[in-house]
Amino acid sequence: MTNAGAHIHQPRSDAMDMSGTRPIDPAAGIPPTSSAATADGTPAAPFDPAGTRSLSTARWALALALFLVLSFGLAWLVAAPLWVDGGLANPLAPQLAVAMMLTPTIAVAVVVATVDRGRKPLRRLGLWPLTPAPRFIGYCAIALFGTIAFVFAALPVGALLGVYPADFVTFSGFRELIEQSLARAGITGDAAALPAPIALLVAAQFLNVLIGALINTLPALGEELGWRGWLLPHLLRFGLVPALLLSGLIWGLWHAPLILLGYNYPGAPGWLALLLMVGVCTVSGAVFGWLRLRSESVWPAAIAHGTFNAAAGLSIVFVARGHEVDTVHAGILGWSGWLVPLVLVIVLAATGQFRPSAAWAERAGRSRMFAG
């Protein structure tokens, strides 16, 4: 999430998988620390989509350590020029931020090729297959439009809490921003009139978010292959809630090379900025984790991540004239913005939606790959 990138209830026996083809077996929804019976009546191993239980403890720990060293080390290496010359004012900062997003994928590639070798790596990482199509398309749509919804919803929540000075009627702050942009371009007088009604310009920002989301998905995949493709399933041997919390913590801390330079939280002390980044990564990462576990694919998580990055800037569209957005408190990056994804996570957990899809849980129960 380099752009501005806790968690159980008995499922209904008639609940449908997103594919719409068959009911989810209640036994398939048992958390990772429990077991279910396979079709022949023998106990199934705990849910383990990455096959990590087939690794010895030492090899599992080695894979995790190698992934962390490579992903964090490469991130600091890529960001090093910013620390040497100019910080975020360095003209290469945008390109280096995007390059940094690729470091988790490089780390995963090394780990999967050396320590955590196993069958069907593309399936294990959630890259392939993209079937069943109805389920895959459905979760991709949820990732796109659901993420826009909760990023936008953070704004009225912030306004209600008094930390986001909003103008949802006349869009005075956005009008002021356009006027300032025209003035800097030397456009004054009658020529400086808005090129279209302000409401139409505001609506166009949502179209920009959709376009930006699609563009951002590929670099976001560079991160998501690491965080949700490999790390989250790898940590599931600790249980679902610890895996979600730990992966969110790691994801947030990984941003340190940019956050400590003022990225996302300009003006905030470095320790506070990093703490805030861990917070937003934990709550939003839980939502992305739900997409990964339920869809069996990393692509919906990548789409959600790319959409998050594209939509985070909506806070400047609805701010009141004469005010600035304090990202410590307001918008999806601020503490008030976390409330929306946090409530979503609580609802998903209370309704049993963090349980794996029926097909994935069934494979976990019957494959030797998941033997404890």
Tab-separated table of C-alpha atoms in Angstrom:
chain	number	residue	atom	x	y	z
A	1	MET	CA	0.000	0.000	0.000
A	2	THR	CA	2.588	2.492	-1.091
A	3	ASN	CA	0.104	4.994	-2.482
A	4	ALA	CA	-2.206	7.950	-1.179
A	5	GLY	CA	-0.822	0.339	0.489
A	6	ALA	CA	-9.518	-10.036	14.419
A	7	HIS	CA	-11.507	-12.150	13.142
A	8	ILE	CA	-16.290	-17.027	14.094
A	9	HIS	CA	-19.987	-18.449	14.133
A	10	GLN	CA	-21.524	-21.613	12.899
A	11	PRO	CA	-22.255	-21.328	9.194
A	12	ARG	CA	-25.712	-22.061	7.900
A	13	SER	CA	-25.933	-25.425	6.253
A	14	ASP	CA	-27.716	-23.869	3.292
A	15	ALA	CA	-25.138	-21.123	2.752
A	16	MET	CA	-24.056	-20.999	-0.851
A	17	ASP	CA	-20.541	-20.789	-2.200
A	18	MET	CA	-19.952	-17.775	-4.471
A	19	SER	CA	-19.943	-20.189	-7.382
A	20	GLY	CA	-23.602	-20.813	-6.631
A	21	THR	CA	-23.205	-24.472	-7.486
A	22	ARG	CA	-23.455	-26.246	-4.161
A	23	PRO	CA	-24.038	-25.600	-0.478
A	24	ILE	CA	-21.082	-25.096	1.813
A	25	ASP	CA	-20.620	-28.035	4.132
A	26	PRO	CA	-20.747	-26.759	7.725
A	27	ALA	CA	-17.738	-28.933	8.535
A	28	ALA	CA	-15.723	-27.042	5.962
A	29	GLY	CA	-15.998	-23.861	7.971
A	30	ILE	CA	-14.248	-25.002	11.122
A	31	PRO	CA	-11.381	-22.648	12.055
A	32	PRO	CA	-7.778	-23.656	11.400
A	33	THR	CA	-7.275	-24.989	14.916
A	34	SER	CA	-10.105	-27.496	14.561
A	35	SER	CA	-10.661	-30.527	12.391
A	36	ALA	CA	-13.482	-31.978	10.379
A	37	ALA	CA	-14.235	-35.412	9.025
A	38	THR	CA	-13.468	-36.335	5.457
A	39	ALA	CA	-15.914	-38.156	3.226
A	40	ASP	CA	-14.694	-41.568	4.423
A	41	GLY	CA	-15.189	-40.600	8.064
A	42	THR	CA	-11.525	-40.222	8.988
A	43	PRO	CA	-10.483	-37.012	10.747
A	44	ALA	CA	-9.285	-34.279	8.432
A	45	ALA	CA	-6.204	-32.229	9.140
A	46	PRO	CA	-6.603	-28.573	10.161
A	47	PHE	CA	-7.210	-26.128	7.337
A	48	ASP	CA	-3.852	-25.406	5.756
A	49	PRO	CA	-4.166	-23.894	2.264
A	50	ALA	CA	-0.458	-23.301	1.806
A	51	GLY	CA	0.519	-26.809	2.781
A	52	THR	CA	2.770	-25.457	5.530
A	53	ARG	CA	1.975	-28.333	7.892
A	54	SER	CA	3.914	-30.605	5.602
A	55	LEU	CA	7.004	-28.540	6.461
A	56	SER	CA	8.994	-29.253	9.584
A	57	THR	CA	8.903	-26.486	12.168
A	58	ALA	CA	12.501	-25.573	11.412
A	59	ARG	CA	11.892	-25.420	7.654
A	60	TRP	CA	8.672	-23.443	8.160
A	61	ALA	CA	10.539	-20.918	10.328
A	62	LEU	CA	13.402	-20.749	7.836
A	63	ALA	CA	10.972	-19.959	5.013
A	64	LEU	CA	9.365	-17.192	7.083
A	65	ALA	CA	12.717	-15.719	8.107
A	66	LEU	CA	14.015	-15.753	4.534
A	67	PHE	CA	10.853	-14.079	3.281
A	68	LEU	CA	11.049	-11.335	5.916
A	69	VAL	CA	14.750	-10.680	5.413
A	70	LEU	CA	14.383	-10.450	1.639
A	71	SER	CA	11.163	-8.410	1.531
A	72	PHE	CA	12.317	-5.916	4.169
A	73	GLY	CA	15.938	-5.819	3.025
A	74	LEU	CA	15.037	-5.254	-0.618
A	75	ALA	CA	12.499	-2.567	0.350
A	76	TRP	CA	15.169	-0.630	2.239
A	77	LEU	CA	17.612	-1.158	-0.629
A	78	VAL	CA	15.166	0.227	-3.192
A	79	ALA	CA	14.313	3.220	-0.981
A	80	ALA	CA	17.956	3.941	-0.101
A	81	PRO	CA	18.397	6.672	-2.770
A	82	LEU	CA	15.591	8.643	-1.115
A	83	TRP	CA	17.410	8.569	2.209
A	84	VAL	CA	20.652	9.654	0.569
A	85	ASP	CA	19.284	12.458	-1.582
A	86	GLY	CA	16.173	14.563	-1.064
A	87	GLY	CA	13.745	12.179	0.584
A	88	LEU	CA	10.305	12.228	-0.986
A	89	ALA	CA	11.302	15.331	-2.965
A	90	ASN	CA	13.695	13.191	-4.974
A	91	PRO	CA	12.377	13.129	-8.566
A	92	LEU	CA	12.725	9.341	-8.589
A	93	ALA	CA	10.494	8.906	-5.517
A	94	PRO	CA	7.337	7.793	-7.432
A	95	GLN	CA	9.244	5.241	-9.480
A	96	LEU	CA	11.101	3.904	-6.456
A	97	ALA	CA	7.834	3.585	-4.513
A	98	VAL	CA	6.401	1.419	-7.293
A	99	ALA	CA	9.611	-0.620	-7.503
A	100	MET	CA	9.415	-1.199	-3.749
A	101	MET	CA	5.989	-2.791	-4.234
A	102	LEU	CA	7.644	-5.602	-6.204
A	103	THR	CA	9.978	-6.673	-3.396
A	104	PRO	CA	7.530	-9.060	-1.642
A	105	THR	CA	7.058	-10.959	-4.910
A	106	ILE	CA	10.824	-11.276	-5.357
A	107	ALA	CA	11.064	-12.585	-1.800
A	108	VAL	CA	8.299	-15.126	-2.395
A	109	ALA	CA	9.880	-16.311	-5.628
A	110	VAL	CA	13.146	-17.045	-3.818
A	111	VAL	CA	11.412	-18.772	-0.883
A	112	VAL	CA	9.202	-20.952	-3.086
A	113	ALA	CA	12.167	-21.901	-5.280
A	114	THR	CA	14.397	-22.874	-2.352
A	115	VAL	CA	12.880	-23.557	1.073
A	116	ASP	CA	9.102	-23.837	0.638
A	117	ARG	CA	9.061	-25.950	-2.492
A	118	GLY	CA	5.855	-27.809	-3.181
A	119	ARG	CA	3.348	-28.884	-5.769
A	120	LYS	CA	1.397	-26.397	-7.878
A	121	PRO	CA	3.002	-23.145	-6.690
A	122	LEU	CA	0.674	-20.993	-8.795
A	123	ARG	CA	-2.352	-22.529	-7.071
A	124	ARG	CA	-0.755	-22.234	-3.650
A	125	LEU	CA	-0.069	-18.538	-4.207
A	126	GLY	CA	-3.588	-17.956	-5.548
A	127	LEU	CA	-2.501	-16.924	-9.030
A	128	TRP	CA	-4.242	-19.781	-10.839
A	129	PRO	CA	-6.793	-21.095	-11.722
A	130	LEU	CA	-9.296	-18.288	-12.174
A	131	THR	CA	-12.201	-20.675	-11.713
A	132	PRO	CA	-14.993	-21.228	-11.049
A	133	ALA	CA	-15.648	-18.093	-13.056
A	134	PRO	CA	-18.773	-16.885	-11.187
A	135	ARG	CA	-16.974	-16.988	-7.857
A	136	PHE	CA	-13.819	-15.353	-9.223
A	137	ILE	CA	-15.701	-12.553	-10.985
A	138	GLY	CA	-17.950	-12.037	-7.987
A	139	TYR	CA	-15.105	-11.538	-5.543
A	140	CYS	CA	-13.234	-9.301	-7.986
A	141	ALA	CA	-16.338	-7.101	-8.223
A	142	ILE	CA	-16.648	-7.035	-4.432
A	143	ALA	CA	-12.977	-6.084	-4.195
A	144	LEU	CA	-13.390	-3.185	-6.615
A	145	PHE	CA	-16.686	-1.631	-5.570
A	146	GLY	CA	-16.559	-2.682	-1.925
A	147	THR	CA	-13.185	-1.028	-1.429
A	148	ILE	CA	-14.363	2.212	-3.028
A	149	ALA	CA	-17.375	2.109	-0.717
A	150	PHE	CA	-15.453	1.697	2.537
A	151	VAL	CA	-12.767	4.221	1.565
A	152	PHE	CA	-15.471	6.787	0.774
A	153	ALA	CA	-17.493	5.882	3.877
A	154	ALA	CA	-14.501	6.859	6.000
A	155	LEU	CA	-15.138	10.509	5.048
A	156	PRO	CA	-18.640	10.995	6.517
A	157	VAL	CA	-17.529	9.001	9.561
A	158	GLY	CA	-14.653	11.440	10.034
A	159	ALA	CA	-17.028	14.364	9.537
A	160	LEU	CA	-19.404	13.005	12.196
A	161	LEU	CA	-16.483	12.610	14.605
A	162	GLY	CA	-15.345	16.174	13.930
A	163	VAL	CA	-11.940	15.295	12.468
A	164	TYR	CA	-12.732	15.754	8.772
A	165	PRO	CA	-13.933	19.219	7.677
A	166	ALA	CA	-16.269	18.093	4.922
A	167	ASP	CA	-18.312	19.835	2.247
A	168	PHE	CA	-20.489	17.248	0.516
A	169	VAL	CA	-22.798	19.851	-1.017
A	170	THR	CA	-20.842	22.607	-2.760
A	171	PHE	CA	-17.454	20.827	-2.832
A	172	SER	CA	-15.800	24.123	-1.929
A	173	GLY	CA	-12.394	22.641	-1.155
A	174	PHE	CA	-12.226	20.803	-4.465
A	175	ARG	CA	-13.298	23.970	-6.276
A	176	GLU	CA	-10.513	25.856	-4.495
A	177	LEU	CA	-8.005	23.187	-5.500
A	178	ILE	CA	-8.980	23.475	-9.166
A	179	GLU	CA	-8.763	27.277	-9.011
A	180	GLN	CA	-5.293	27.082	-7.504
A	181	SER	CA	-4.188	24.637	-10.197
A	182	LEU	CA	-5.445	26.966	-12.925
A	183	ALA	CA	-3.688	29.928	-11.309
A	184	ARG	CA	-0.379	28.056	-11.153
A	185	ALA	CA	-0.785	27.293	-14.841
A	186	GLY	CA	-1.182	31.023	-15.526
A	187	ILE	CA	-4.861	30.767	-16.417
A	188	THR	CA	-6.742	33.739	-15.000
A	189	GLY	CA	-9.824	35.874	-15.646
A	190	ASP	CA	-12.698	34.429	-17.645
A	191	ALA	CA	-10.469	31.618	-18.851
A	192	ALA	CA	-10.157	30.409	-15.259
A	193	ALA	CA	-13.836	29.456	-15.091
A	194	LEU	CA	-14.422	25.813	-14.256
A	195	PRO	CA	-14.504	23.704	-17.425
A	196	ALA	CA	-17.638	21.861	-16.246
A	197	PRO	CA	-20.150	21.956	-13.383
A	198	ILE	CA	-18.382	21.132	-10.138
A	199	ALA	CA	-20.709	18.173	-9.470
A	200	LEU	CA	-19.738	16.663	-12.814
A	201	LEU	CA	-16.050	17.131	-12.005
A	202	VAL	CA	-16.576	15.413	-8.665
A	203	ALA	CA	-18.336	12.494	-10.362
A	204	ALA	CA	-15.417	12.238	-12.769
A	205	GLN	CA	-13.127	11.591	-9.803
A	206	PHE	CA	-14.910	8.307	-9.176
A	207	LEU	CA	-14.312	7.353	-12.798
A	208	ASN	CA	-10.650	8.222	-12.257
A	209	VAL	CA	-10.644	5.920	-9.237
A	210	LEU	CA	-11.963	3.028	-11.345
A	211	ILE	CA	-9.309	3.625	-13.999
A	212	GLY	CA	-6.619	4.052	-11.360
A	213	ALA	CA	-7.711	0.852	-9.645
A	214	LEU	CA	-7.170	-1.171	-12.802
A	215	ILE	CA	-3.788	0.459	-13.430
A	216	ASN	CA	-2.734	-0.063	-9.813
A	217	THR	CA	-3.698	-3.728	-9.691
A	218	LEU	CA	-0.493	-5.044	-11.268
A	219	PRO	CA	1.926	-3.194	-8.944
A	220	ALA	CA	-0.398	-4.033	-6.049
A	221	LEU	CA	-0.089	-7.687	-7.056
A	222	GLY	CA	3.642	-7.266	-6.443
A	223	GLU	CA	2.805	-6.773	-2.780
A	224	GLU	CA	-0.184	-9.077	-2.526
A	225	LEU	CA	1.680	-12.149	-3.764
A	226	GLY	CA	3.783	-11.669	-0.656
A	227	TRP	CA	1.270	-10.584	1.975
A	228	ARG	CA	-1.905	-12.486	1.088
A	229	GLY	CA	-0.612	-14.901	-1.544
A	230	TRP	CA	2.096	-16.479	0.611
A	231	LEU	CA	2.460	-14.908	4.080
A	232	LEU	CA	-1.150	-15.106	5.310
A	233	PRO	CA	-1.569	-18.817	4.424
A	234	HIS	CA	1.915	-19.506	5.814
A	235	LEU	CA	0.920	-18.011	9.167
A	236	LEU	CA	-2.363	-19.932	9.383
A	237	ARG	CA	-0.697	-22.669	11.417
A	238	PHE	CA	-1.025	-20.181	14.312
A	239	GLY	CA	-4.778	-19.870	13.708
A	240	LEU	CA	-6.873	-17.405	11.732
A	241	VAL	CA	-6.875	-14.381	14.038
A	242	PRO	CA	-3.124	-14.475	14.804
A	243	ALA	CA	-2.389	-14.923	11.096
A	244	LEU	CA	-4.462	-11.875	10.161
A	245	LEU	CA	-2.946	-9.740	12.916
A	246	LEU	CA	0.640	-10.806	12.248
A	247	SER	CA	0.376	-10.357	8.491
A	248	GLY	CA	-1.107	-6.882	9.028
A	249	LEU	CA	1.677	-5.947	11.448
A	250	ILE	CA	4.368	-7.155	9.057
A	251	TRP	CA	2.756	-5.393	6.108
A	252	GLY	CA	2.570	-2.114	7.997
A	253	LEU	CA	6.180	-2.249	9.232
A	254	TRP	CA	7.399	-3.067	5.723
A	255	HIS	CA	6.357	0.475	4.709
A	256	ALA	CA	8.890	2.018	7.113
A	257	PRO	CA	11.412	3.194	4.452
A	258	LEU	CA	8.768	5.544	3.015
A	259	ILE	CA	6.645	6.281	6.087
A	260	LEU	CA	9.630	7.494	8.114
A	261	LEU	CA	10.327	10.008	5.337
A	262	GLY	CA	6.844	11.503	5.728
A	263	TYR	CA	4.900	9.389	3.253
A	264	ASN	CA	1.136	9.274	3.935
A	265	TYR	CA	1.501	11.151	7.257
A	266	PRO	CA	3.472	14.347	6.563
A	267	GLY	CA	4.224	16.272	9.730
A	268	ALA	CA	3.599	13.340	12.086
A	269	PRO	CA	6.514	12.015	14.176
A	270	GLY	CA	8.039	8.936	12.603
A	271	TRP	CA	7.001	6.587	15.419
A	272	LEU	CA	3.382	7.789	15.234
A	273	ALA	CA	3.278	7.602	11.442
A	274	LEU	CA	4.551	4.023	11.488
A	275	LEU	CA	2.082	3.072	14.228
A	276	LEU	CA	-0.761	4.514	12.166
A	277	MET	CA	0.415	2.647	9.080
A	278	VAL	CA	0.428	-0.611	11.034
A	279	GLY	CA	-3.122	0.154	12.155
A	280	VAL	CA	-4.535	0.796	8.703
A	281	CYS	CA	-2.670	-2.187	7.258
A	282	THR	CA	-4.051	-4.466	9.949
A	283	VAL	CA	-7.718	-3.540	9.514
A	284	SER	CA	-7.662	-3.246	5.724
A	285	GLY	CA	-5.393	-6.285	5.477
A	286	ALA	CA	-8.040	-8.327	7.296
A	287	VAL	CA	-10.538	-7.386	4.581
A	288	PHE	CA	-8.038	-8.278	1.868
A	289	GLY	CA	-7.341	-11.523	3.732
A	290	TRP	CA	-11.039	-12.368	3.677
A	291	LEU	CA	-11.038	-11.897	-0.084
A	292	ARG	CA	-8.032	-14.191	-0.400
A	293	LEU	CA	-9.422	-16.977	1.769
A	294	ARG	CA	-12.957	-16.946	0.399
A	295	SER	CA	-12.046	-16.576	-3.271
A	296	GLU	CA	-9.054	-18.971	-3.175
A	297	SER	CA	-7.321	-16.350	-5.316
A	298	VAL	CA	-4.868	-13.536	-4.731
A	299	TRP	CA	-6.342	-11.472	-7.562
A	300	PRO	CA	-9.311	-10.024	-5.615
A	301	ALA	CA	-6.898	-8.939	-2.862
A	302	ALA	CA	-4.678	-7.292	-5.482
A	303	ILE	CA	-7.679	-5.489	-6.982
A	304	ALA	CA	-8.755	-4.312	-3.522
A	305	HIS	CA	-5.234	-3.103	-2.770
A	306	GLY	CA	-4.982	-1.236	-6.073
A	307	THR	CA	-8.429	0.277	-5.536
A	308	PHE	CA	-7.504	1.348	-2.004
A	309	ASN	CA	-4.466	3.202	-3.347
A	310	ALA	CA	-6.520	4.845	-6.080
A	311	ALA	CA	-9.402	5.871	-3.802
A	312	ALA	CA	-7.380	7.161	-0.834
A	313	GLY	CA	-7.133	10.585	-2.487
A	314	LEU	CA	-10.925	11.087	-2.426
A	315	SER	CA	-10.466	12.895	0.880
A	316	ILE	CA	-9.267	16.041	-0.934
A	317	VAL	CA	-12.378	16.062	-3.141
A	318	PHE	CA	-14.842	16.493	-0.286
A	319	VAL	CA	-12.861	18.666	2.123
A	320	ALA	CA	-14.195	22.135	2.937
A	321	ARG	CA	-12.573	25.257	1.514
A	322	GLY	CA	-9.651	26.593	3.509
A	323	HIS	CA	-8.947	23.290	5.228
A	324	GLU	CA	-6.411	20.528	4.771
A	325	VAL	CA	-6.855	16.832	5.442
A	326	ASP	CA	-4.968	15.635	8.510
A	327	THR	CA	-4.298	12.007	7.633
A	328	VAL	CA	-3.447	11.213	11.241
A	329	HIS	CA	-7.117	11.631	12.097
A	330	ALA	CA	-9.143	11.696	8.876
A	331	GLY	CA	-9.652	9.716	5.698
A	332	ILE	CA	-9.052	6.012	5.340
A	333	LEU	CA	-5.458	6.431	6.529
A	334	GLY	CA	-6.482	8.146	9.774
A	335	TRP	CA	-7.760	6.443	12.917
A	336	SER	CA	-11.349	7.521	12.244
A	337	GLY	CA	-11.209	5.871	8.824
A	338	TRP	CA	-10.256	2.515	10.307
A	339	LEU	CA	-13.676	2.250	11.923
A	340	VAL	CA	-15.376	1.371	8.632
A	341	PRO	CA	-13.202	-1.638	7.661
A	342	LEU	CA	-13.077	-2.648	11.338
A	343	VAL	CA	-16.864	-2.856	11.501
A	344	LEU	CA	-16.842	-4.766	8.217
A	345	VAL	CA	-14.330	-7.261	9.629
A	346	ILE	CA	-16.433	-7.735	12.764
A	347	VAL	CA	-19.560	-8.373	10.677
A	348	LEU	CA	-17.720	-10.839	8.430
A	349	ALA	CA	-16.323	-12.684	11.450
A	350	ALA	CA	-19.686	-12.758	13.265
A	351	THR	CA	-21.398	-14.249	10.218
A	352	GLY	CA	-18.719	-16.892	9.663
A	353	GLN	CA	-17.454	-15.390	6.418
A	354	PHE	CA	-13.768	-15.803	7.245
A	355	ARG	CA	-14.096	-19.531	6.843
A	356	PRO	CA	-12.529	-20.924	3.684
A	357	SER	CA	-14.602	-21.770	0.669
A	358	ALA	CA	-16.059	-25.284	0.648
A	359	ALA	CA	-13.813	-26.495	-2.161
A	360	TRP	CA	-10.634	-25.221	-0.522
A	361	ALA	CA	-11.495	-26.701	2.862
A	362	GLU	CA	-12.412	-30.004	1.197
A	363	ARG	CA	-9.037	-30.155	-0.526
A	364	ALA	CA	-7.353	-29.359	2.788
A	365	GLY	CA	-9.132	-32.287	4.369
A	366	ARG	CA	-8.421	-34.922	1.761
A	367	SER	CA	-4.938	-34.073	0.423
A	368	ARG	CA	-1.791	-35.598	1.825
A	369	MET	CA	-0.228	-32.205	1.329
A	370	PHE	CA	-2.062	-31.039	4.422
A	371	ALA	CA	-1.144	-33.981	6.631
A	372	GLY	CA	-0.123	-32.799	10.104
